[in-house]
Amino acid sequence: MEAWATAYDAQSIAVLGTAFDLAQSVYGRRLTSYGQPLFEHVLGVAGVIGSLHLDYQAMAAVLVAHVLESEALSAEELEQRLGPDVLRLVQGVSRMDQVHRGGMDVTLDEGRREPVNQAESLRKMLLAMAEDIRVVLIILAEQVQLLRALVKSTHPMRQRAAQEAQEIFAPLANRLGIWQVKWELEDLALRILEPELYKRMARLLDERRVDREDYIGLVTGILRAELGRAGIAGEVTGRPKHIYSIWRKMKLKHLDFDQVYDVRAVRVLVDDVKDCYTVLGIVHGLWQPIPGEFDDYISHPKANDYRSLHTAVIGPEGKALEVQIRTHEMHRHAEFGVAAHWRYKEGAKASQGFDEKIAWLRQILAWKDEVAEAGADATEWV
Ligand code: AMP
Ligand code: MG
């Protein structure tokens, strides 16, 4: 994730300063349940919150999230110092923590764990989101920080935390469309639960994540320049596929690593269908297509009405590269419509009301990102 990128005004910075000092003095040398200094933990969470471009109130709430527990300070005093919104967020987060703990009555049965009650936890979190989406985003940020710390420790709670990340928090992030949280949770959980497998996959990749991000940056740069030369207004994004997703694909489709062509992938969004085919021509002119990997889901939409052009080519440095090309309208449909990404991936059926609510929340998040990105140097595949 990128560094703190959100710009705050002077008044926000003053509130953050107060929250920082308060947290530091109240927490002292207290440790979290997994053994990290509490102050370090909240700073880590604040870092994740910054990379999600959340506002200063969410950031302040994260810093002081545990001061009420210590009873060093009353709710009224906290409100006086940081304002009613920050207090409400702190209370919302601690309520959610209770829901989370209470909702997961996991019994240890001869070393085997009962599956966590995913549906019930998701439902409760959805209810909390209706009140203030920031509460759920803070919970997700806490989970990222928790796993980042646990992956480096031998604390006994790491197994359970990783399992919850896989079964509850990553699916939640997926449904909210916060892909940078989803991938990190999934990869950290895999690293904890299947360390050998994770190492094997990392060896197969033979390139660090930052290198793969740089590669995507190189390819999107080339494509943007070529689109400009052809006079096509297109939006180019991309991402390196994360380790968990590569492994899942290999397993589900019985593929060897070399047969996974979307390890490095980009997507071009254009205005109309004609432009889709023009861009396809440009891509195949730049890089050699890999035989048998072209799919025209525009002339032949998938059963769920998904429409897009997919191709795989030999990109720069001789590396396989997937390119998806579609109109903005097709993309909206794929992301928010009946062919919503998470649904076809999970093969689940969901109720109409649930989907609508999620679609609405995702649009709000996308809008928030646009606002934040206008002034910040954000990663381009968020
Ligand atoms: P996956 O790699 O399939 O697990 O997808 C992870 C994320 O990458 C999702 O948000 C996808 O929408 C996104 N994604 C998948 N393929 C591409 C692509 N060709 N270009 C850009 N983003 C993609
Ligand atoms: Mg893919």
Coordinates of C-alpha atoms and ligand atoms in Angstrom, one line a residue:
M1 CA 0.0 0.0 0.0
E2 CA 1.2 3.5 -0.6
A3 CA 2.2 5.8 2.1
W4 CA -0.1 8.2 3.8
A5 CA -1.4 10.3 0.9
T6 CA -4.3 12.1 2.3
A7 CA -3.9 15.8 2.7
Y8 CA -5.3 17.3 6.0
D9 CA -6.0 20.9 6.8
A10 CA -4.7 22.7 9.8
Q11 CA -7.7 22.0 12.1
S12 CA -7.6 18.3 11.2
I13 CA -4.0 18.1 12.0
A14 CA -4.6 19.7 15.4
V15 CA -7.2 17.1 16.2
L16 CA -4.8 14.3 15.0
G17 CA -2.1 15.8 17.2
T18 CA -4.3 15.7 20.2
A19 CA -5.4 12.1 19.4
F20 CA -1.7 11.1 19.0
D21 CA -0.6 12.6 22.3
L22 CA -3.6 11.1 24.1
A23 CA -3.0 7.7 22.7
Q24 CA 0.7 7.8 23.6
S25 CA 0.1 8.9 27.2
V26 CA -2.8 6.6 27.9
Y27 CA -1.4 3.4 26.3
G28 CA 2.0 3.7 27.9
R29 CA 3.6 0.3 27.8
R30 CA 0.3 -1.6 27.3
L31 CA 0.4 -4.5 24.9
T32 CA -2.2 -5.9 22.5
S33 CA -3.6 -9.4 23.1
Y34 CA -1.0 -10.7 20.5
G35 CA 1.9 -9.0 22.3
Q36 CA 2.7 -5.9 20.2
P37 CA 2.9 -2.5 22.0
L38 CA -0.6 -1.1 21.7
F39 CA 0.6 2.3 20.5
E40 CA 2.6 0.7 17.7
H41 CA -0.5 -1.3 16.8
V42 CA -2.7 1.8 16.4
L43 CA 0.0 3.6 14.4
G44 CA 0.0 0.6 12.0
V45 CA -3.7 0.7 11.7
A46 CA -3.6 4.5 11.1
G47 CA -1.1 3.8 8.2
V48 CA -3.6 1.5 6.6
I49 CA -6.4 4.1 7.1
G50 CA -4.2 6.6 5.4
S51 CA -3.7 4.4 2.4
L52 CA -7.5 4.0 2.1
H53 CA -7.8 7.8 2.0
L54 CA -10.1 8.0 4.9
D55 CA -10.7 11.3 6.7
Y56 CA -9.0 12.7 9.8
Q57 CA -11.8 11.7 12.0
A58 CA -11.4 8.0 11.1
M59 CA -7.6 8.4 11.6
A60 CA -8.1 10.1 15.1
A61 CA -10.6 7.4 16.1
V62 CA -8.1 4.7 15.2
L63 CA -5.5 6.3 17.4
V64 CA -7.7 6.6 20.5
A65 CA -9.8 3.4 19.8
H66 CA -8.7 1.9 23.1
V67 CA -8.5 4.8 25.5
L68 CA -12.0 4.3 26.9
E69 CA -11.2 0.7 27.8
S70 CA -8.4 1.9 30.2
E71 CA -10.9 4.1 32.0
A72 CA -8.3 6.9 32.1
L73 CA -10.8 9.0 30.3
S74 CA -14.6 9.2 30.2
A75 CA -16.6 9.3 27.0
E76 CA -17.5 12.9 27.7
E77 CA -13.9 13.9 28.1
L78 CA -13.0 12.2 24.8
E79 CA -15.9 14.0 23.1
Q80 CA -14.7 17.3 24.5
R81 CA -11.2 16.9 23.2
L82 CA -11.9 15.3 19.8
G83 CA -15.5 16.0 18.9
P84 CA -18.7 14.0 18.7
D85 CA -17.9 12.3 15.4
V86 CA -14.7 10.8 16.6
L87 CA -16.4 9.5 19.8
R88 CA -19.2 7.9 17.7
L89 CA -16.6 6.2 15.6
V90 CA -14.7 4.9 18.6
Q91 CA -17.9 3.6 20.1
G92 CA -19.0 2.0 16.8
V93 CA -15.7 0.2 16.5
S94 CA -15.8 -1.2 20.0
R95 CA -19.4 -2.4 19.4
M96 CA -18.3 -4.1 16.2
D97 CA -15.4 -5.7 18.1
Q98 CA -17.9 -7.2 20.5
V99 CA -20.1 -8.4 17.7
H100 CA -17.1 -9.9 16.1
R101 CA -16.0 -11.7 19.2
G102 CA -19.4 -12.7 20.4
G103 CA -20.5 -13.8 16.9
M104 CA -17.7 -16.2 16.6
D105 CA -18.2 -18.8 19.2
V106 CA -15.5 -21.0 18.0
T107 CA -15.0 -24.2 19.9
L108 CA -11.9 -26.2 19.8
D109 CA -12.7 -29.8 19.2
E110 CA -9.7 -32.1 19.4
G111 CA -7.6 -29.5 17.6
R112 CA -10.2 -29.1 14.8
R113 CA -11.9 -25.8 14.5
E114 CA -15.6 -25.3 13.7
P115 CA -16.1 -23.1 10.7
V116 CA -16.7 -19.5 11.8
N117 CA -20.2 -18.2 11.2
Q118 CA -19.4 -16.2 8.1
A119 CA -23.0 -15.4 7.0
E120 CA -24.0 -14.1 10.5
S121 CA -20.9 -12.0 10.9
L122 CA -21.2 -10.5 7.5
R123 CA -24.8 -9.7 8.1
K124 CA -24.0 -7.9 11.4
M125 CA -21.2 -5.9 9.8
L126 CA -23.5 -4.9 7.0
L127 CA -26.0 -3.5 9.5
A128 CA -23.2 -1.5 11.1
M129 CA -22.2 -0.2 7.7
A130 CA -25.5 1.3 7.2
E131 CA -24.8 3.6 10.2
D132 CA -21.3 4.6 9.2
I133 CA -19.2 2.8 6.6
R134 CA -16.0 4.1 8.2
V135 CA -16.6 1.8 11.2
V136 CA -16.3 -1.3 9.0
L137 CA -13.3 0.2 7.1
I138 CA -11.5 0.7 10.5
I139 CA -12.3 -2.9 11.4
L140 CA -10.8 -4.1 8.1
A141 CA -7.7 -1.9 8.6
E142 CA -7.2 -3.4 12.1
Q143 CA -7.3 -6.8 10.6
V144 CA -4.6 -5.9 8.1
Q145 CA -2.4 -4.6 10.8
L146 CA -3.1 -7.6 13.0
L147 CA -2.0 -10.1 10.3
R148 CA 1.0 -8.0 9.4
A149 CA 2.1 -8.3 13.0
L150 CA 1.2 -12.0 13.4
V151 CA 2.9 -13.1 10.2
K152 CA 6.2 -12.1 11.9
S153 CA 5.4 -13.7 15.3
T154 CA 4.7 -17.2 16.7
H155 CA 1.8 -16.1 18.8
P156 CA -0.9 -18.9 19.2
M157 CA -3.7 -16.7 18.0
R158 CA -2.2 -16.4 14.5
Q159 CA -4.0 -19.5 13.1
R160 CA -7.4 -18.3 14.2
A161 CA -6.8 -14.7 13.0
A162 CA -5.7 -16.0 9.6
Q163 CA -8.8 -18.2 9.3
E164 CA -11.1 -15.3 10.2
A165 CA -9.3 -13.1 7.7
Q166 CA -9.9 -15.8 5.0
E167 CA -13.5 -16.5 5.9
I168 CA -14.9 -13.2 7.0
F169 CA -12.8 -10.1 6.4
A170 CA -11.4 -10.8 2.9
P171 CA -14.9 -11.7 1.6
L172 CA -16.2 -8.5 3.2
A173 CA -13.4 -6.4 1.6
N174 CA -14.1 -8.1 -1.7
R175 CA -17.8 -7.2 -1.6
L176 CA -17.0 -3.7 -0.8
G177 CA -14.6 -3.5 -3.7
I178 CA -11.6 -2.6 -1.5
W179 CA -9.3 -4.9 -3.3
Q180 CA -6.0 -3.7 -1.7
V181 CA -7.3 -4.9 1.7
K182 CA -8.7 -8.1 0.2
W183 CA -5.4 -9.2 -1.4
E184 CA -3.2 -8.3 1.5
L185 CA -5.5 -10.2 4.0
E186 CA -5.6 -13.2 1.7
D187 CA -1.8 -13.3 1.1
L188 CA -1.0 -12.8 4.8
A189 CA -3.5 -15.5 5.8
L190 CA -2.1 -18.0 3.3
R191 CA 1.5 -17.2 4.6
I192 CA 0.4 -18.1 8.1
L193 CA -1.8 -21.1 7.3
E194 CA 0.3 -22.7 4.6
P195 CA 3.8 -21.3 4.9
E196 CA 5.4 -24.0 2.7
L197 CA 2.9 -23.5 -0.1
Y198 CA 3.3 -19.7 0.2
K199 CA 7.1 -20.0 -0.2
R200 CA 6.8 -22.3 -3.1
M201 CA 4.4 -19.9 -4.9
A202 CA 6.7 -16.9 -4.1
R203 CA 9.7 -18.9 -5.6
L204 CA 7.6 -19.6 -8.8
L205 CA 6.9 -15.9 -9.1
D206 CA 10.6 -15.2 -8.8
E207 CA 9.9 -11.4 -8.6
R208 CA 9.0 -9.2 -5.7
R209 CA 5.6 -7.5 -5.6
V210 CA 7.1 -4.0 -6.2
D211 CA 8.9 -5.3 -9.3
R212 CA 5.6 -6.6 -10.6
E213 CA 3.9 -3.3 -9.8
D214 CA 6.7 -1.5 -11.7
Y215 CA 6.1 -3.8 -14.7
I216 CA 2.4 -3.0 -14.7
G217 CA 3.3 0.7 -14.5
L218 CA 5.6 0.2 -17.6
V219 CA 2.9 -1.5 -19.6
T220 CA 0.1 0.9 -18.7
G221 CA 2.4 3.8 -19.7
I222 CA 3.1 2.2 -23.1
L223 CA -0.6 1.6 -23.6
R224 CA -1.6 5.1 -22.6
A225 CA 0.9 6.6 -25.1
E226 CA -0.3 4.3 -27.9
L227 CA -4.0 5.2 -27.2
G228 CA -3.1 8.9 -27.3
R229 CA -1.3 8.5 -30.6
A230 CA -4.4 6.7 -32.0
G231 CA -6.7 9.4 -30.6
I232 CA -8.6 7.1 -28.4
A233 CA -9.9 8.2 -25.0
G234 CA -9.2 5.2 -22.8
E235 CA -8.7 4.5 -19.2
V236 CA -5.9 2.1 -18.4
T237 CA -5.5 0.2 -15.1
G238 CA -3.6 -2.9 -14.1
R239 CA -2.5 -5.1 -11.2
P240 CA -0.2 -7.9 -10.3
K241 CA -2.2 -10.9 -9.3
H242 CA -1.7 -11.7 -5.7
I243 CA -0.3 -15.1 -4.5
Y244 CA -3.5 -16.4 -3.0
S245 CA -5.4 -15.7 -6.2
I246 CA -2.8 -17.4 -8.4
W247 CA -2.8 -20.5 -6.2
R248 CA -6.6 -20.6 -6.2
K249 CA -6.8 -20.4 -9.9
M250 CA -4.2 -23.2 -10.4
K251 CA -6.1 -25.4 -8.0
L252 CA -9.6 -24.7 -9.4
K253 CA -8.7 -24.9 -13.1
H254 CA -5.9 -27.6 -12.6
L255 CA -3.3 -25.3 -14.2
D256 CA 0.5 -25.2 -14.0
F257 CA 1.9 -21.9 -12.9
D258 CA 3.0 -21.2 -16.5
Q259 CA -0.5 -21.5 -17.7
V260 CA -1.8 -18.7 -15.5
Y261 CA -1.6 -15.8 -18.0
D262 CA -3.1 -13.1 -15.8
V263 CA -0.3 -13.0 -13.2
R264 CA 0.4 -9.6 -14.8
A265 CA -2.7 -8.0 -16.2
V266 CA -4.1 -4.7 -17.5
R267 CA -7.5 -3.4 -18.4
V268 CA -8.5 -0.7 -20.9
L269 CA -11.9 1.0 -20.6
V270 CA -13.2 2.9 -23.7
D271 CA -16.3 4.7 -24.8
D272 CA -17.8 2.4 -27.4
V273 CA -17.6 -1.1 -28.9
K274 CA -15.7 0.1 -32.0
D275 CA -12.9 1.4 -29.8
C276 CA -12.7 -2.0 -28.1
Y277 CA -11.7 -3.7 -31.3
T278 CA -9.3 -0.8 -32.3
V279 CA -7.6 -1.2 -28.9
L280 CA -7.4 -4.9 -29.5
G281 CA -5.6 -4.2 -32.8
I282 CA -3.2 -1.8 -31.1
V283 CA -2.4 -4.4 -28.4
H284 CA -1.8 -7.2 -30.9
G285 CA 0.3 -4.8 -32.9
L286 CA 2.5 -4.0 -29.9
W287 CA 2.9 -7.6 -28.5
Q288 CA 2.5 -11.0 -29.9
P289 CA -0.8 -12.8 -29.0
I290 CA -0.5 -16.1 -27.2
P291 CA -2.5 -18.6 -29.4
G292 CA -5.8 -19.8 -28.0
E293 CA -6.0 -17.1 -25.3
F294 CA -8.3 -14.7 -27.1
D295 CA -11.9 -14.5 -26.0
D296 CA -14.6 -12.3 -27.4
Y297 CA -17.2 -12.0 -24.7
I298 CA -18.6 -9.0 -26.6
S299 CA -19.9 -10.9 -29.5
H300 CA -20.4 -13.9 -27.2
P301 CA -21.4 -12.7 -23.7
K302 CA -21.0 -15.1 -20.8
A303 CA -24.1 -16.7 -19.4
N304 CA -24.2 -14.1 -16.7
D305 CA -24.1 -11.4 -19.4
Y306 CA -20.5 -10.4 -18.8
R307 CA -19.0 -8.6 -21.8
S308 CA -15.4 -7.9 -22.5
L309 CA -12.5 -8.7 -24.8
H310 CA -9.8 -10.9 -23.2
T311 CA -6.4 -11.6 -24.7
A312 CA -3.0 -12.7 -23.5
V313 CA 0.2 -11.5 -25.2
I314 CA 3.9 -11.8 -24.8
G315 CA 4.6 -8.4 -23.2
P316 CA 7.8 -6.5 -22.5
E317 CA 10.7 -8.7 -21.3
G318 CA 9.0 -11.7 -22.8
K319 CA 6.6 -12.0 -19.9
A320 CA 2.9 -13.1 -20.4
L321 CA 0.4 -10.3 -20.0
E322 CA -3.4 -10.4 -19.9
V323 CA -5.3 -7.5 -21.5
Q324 CA -9.0 -6.9 -20.9
I325 CA -10.8 -4.4 -23.1
R326 CA -14.3 -3.2 -22.5
T327 CA -16.5 -0.1 -22.6
H328 CA -17.2 1.8 -19.4
E329 CA -20.8 0.6 -19.5
M330 CA -19.7 -3.0 -19.7
H331 CA -17.4 -2.4 -16.8
R332 CA -20.1 -0.8 -14.6
H333 CA -22.2 -3.8 -15.4
A334 CA -19.5 -6.3 -14.5
E335 CA -18.6 -4.5 -11.2
F336 CA -22.0 -3.4 -10.0
G337 CA -24.6 -5.2 -12.0
V338 CA -26.0 -8.7 -11.9
A339 CA -22.7 -10.1 -13.1
A340 CA -20.9 -8.6 -10.0
H341 CA -17.4 -9.9 -9.7
W342 CA -17.6 -11.5 -6.3
R343 CA -20.7 -13.4 -7.1
Y344 CA -19.4 -15.2 -10.1
K345 CA -16.2 -15.9 -8.3
E346 CA -17.9 -17.3 -5.2
G347 CA -20.7 -18.9 -7.2
A348 CA -23.2 -17.7 -4.5
K349 CA -26.7 -16.4 -4.9
A350 CA -27.5 -13.4 -2.9
S351 CA -30.8 -11.6 -2.1
Q352 CA -31.7 -8.5 -4.2
G353 CA -31.7 -6.1 -1.2
F354 CA -28.2 -7.2 -0.1
D355 CA -26.8 -6.7 -3.6
E356 CA -28.3 -3.3 -4.0
K357 CA -26.9 -2.1 -0.7
I358 CA -23.5 -3.4 -1.6
A359 CA -23.6 -1.8 -5.0
W360 CA -24.5 1.5 -3.4
L361 CA -21.7 1.3 -0.8
R362 CA -19.2 0.5 -3.5
Q363 CA -20.2 3.5 -5.5
I364 CA -19.8 5.7 -2.5
L365 CA -16.3 4.2 -1.9
A366 CA -15.4 4.7 -5.6
W367 CA -16.5 8.3 -5.4
K368 CA -14.5 8.9 -2.2
D369 CA -11.4 7.5 -4.0
E370 CA -11.8 9.8 -6.9
V371 CA -12.0 12.8 -4.6
A372 CA -8.9 11.7 -2.7
E373 CA -7.0 10.8 -5.8
A374 CA -7.5 14.2 -7.4
G375 CA -5.0 15.5 -4.9
A376 CA -2.9 12.4 -4.2
D377 CA -0.6 10.1 -6.0
A378 CA -2.6 7.0 -5.6
T379 CA -1.8 3.6 -7.0
E380 CA -3.5 3.2 -10.3
W381 CA -5.3 -0.1 -9.9
V382 CA -7.2 0.8 -6.7
Ligands
AMP1 P1 -8.0 -11.6 -9.4 O1 -6.6 -11.4 -9.8 O2 -8.8 -12.3 -10.5 O3 -8.1 -12.2 -8.1 O4 -8.7 -10.1 -9.3 C1 -8.2 -9.2 -8.4 C2 -8.5 -7.8 -8.8 O5 -7.9 -7.5 -10.0 C3 -10.0 -7.5 -9.0 O6 -10.3 -6.3 -8.5 C4 -10.1 -7.5 -10.5 O7 -11.2 -6.7 -11.0 C5 -8.8 -7.0 -10.9 N1 -8.4 -7.5 -12.3 C6 -8.5 -8.7 -12.8 N2 -8.0 -8.8 -14.0 C7 -7.6 -7.5 -14.3 C8 -7.0 -6.9 -15.5 N3 -6.8 -7.6 -16.6 N4 -6.7 -5.6 -15.4 C9 -6.9 -4.9 -14.3 N5 -7.5 -5.4 -13.2 C10 -7.8 -6.7 -13.2
MG2 MG -8.3 -13.1 -14.0

